Amino acid sequence: MTIKPVLRECSPHLHPYRWLGINCAVLLWSAILLWRIIDTIESRNPDYDYMTRVEWSYLVYNFAACAVWVAEVFFNVLDFRGYFDSGEGEKSLLRPTGERKERTRGEVVALWVETGLAAYFFLGSMVIAHHLSKAQIHKQSRGMIFDVCLNMVAYAYIVYRQYVDWRESGNESGQTENLSVTEKSAEGLV
């Protein structure tokens, strides 16, 4: 058994609904963590141990969110390089069979910038999470509200884009007949 079929099952372009679910889970985790952080900050006499647990949760979250990002970028790079193209007529939900659209220079640059950023933040989260004492946890978790809010905005956008791409891929394959006239006009199809 080769690894290519396993990797193909993880591709965001071939199976966007899986990544939509993963990114929704990270978005939900972000919202819950933000609520816990704000709740801890707003309490009059915060429990030092509880604050440490919240900050530790943030560091775990930061590492996991960066790991998800790196994985998604890795599969996007494989798709960009044509690793999943087999010519066997398989169908991508985001790209019709046999159609490999040439990417613009801007898309290529954006992919490699995203790859670099994902690697940088993932390595940074690994360094921060390595051998932390309670004092280091408090020091390293400064700015966590800003970071979680920024991640929420980014993941909300990713979820939105994946949902739009998923809907558009369904429309390209002839599923527009099932939409009502108001849905079509709302999407600009009429």
CSV table of C-alpha atoms in Angstrom, one decimal, residues 19 56-57 89:
chain,number,residue,atom,x,y,z
A,19,TRP,CA,-11.5,20.5,6.2
A,56,TRP,CA,-1.8,26.5,29.5
A,57,SER,CA,-5.0,25.8,27.5
A,89,GLY,CA,-10.7,10.7,-14.0
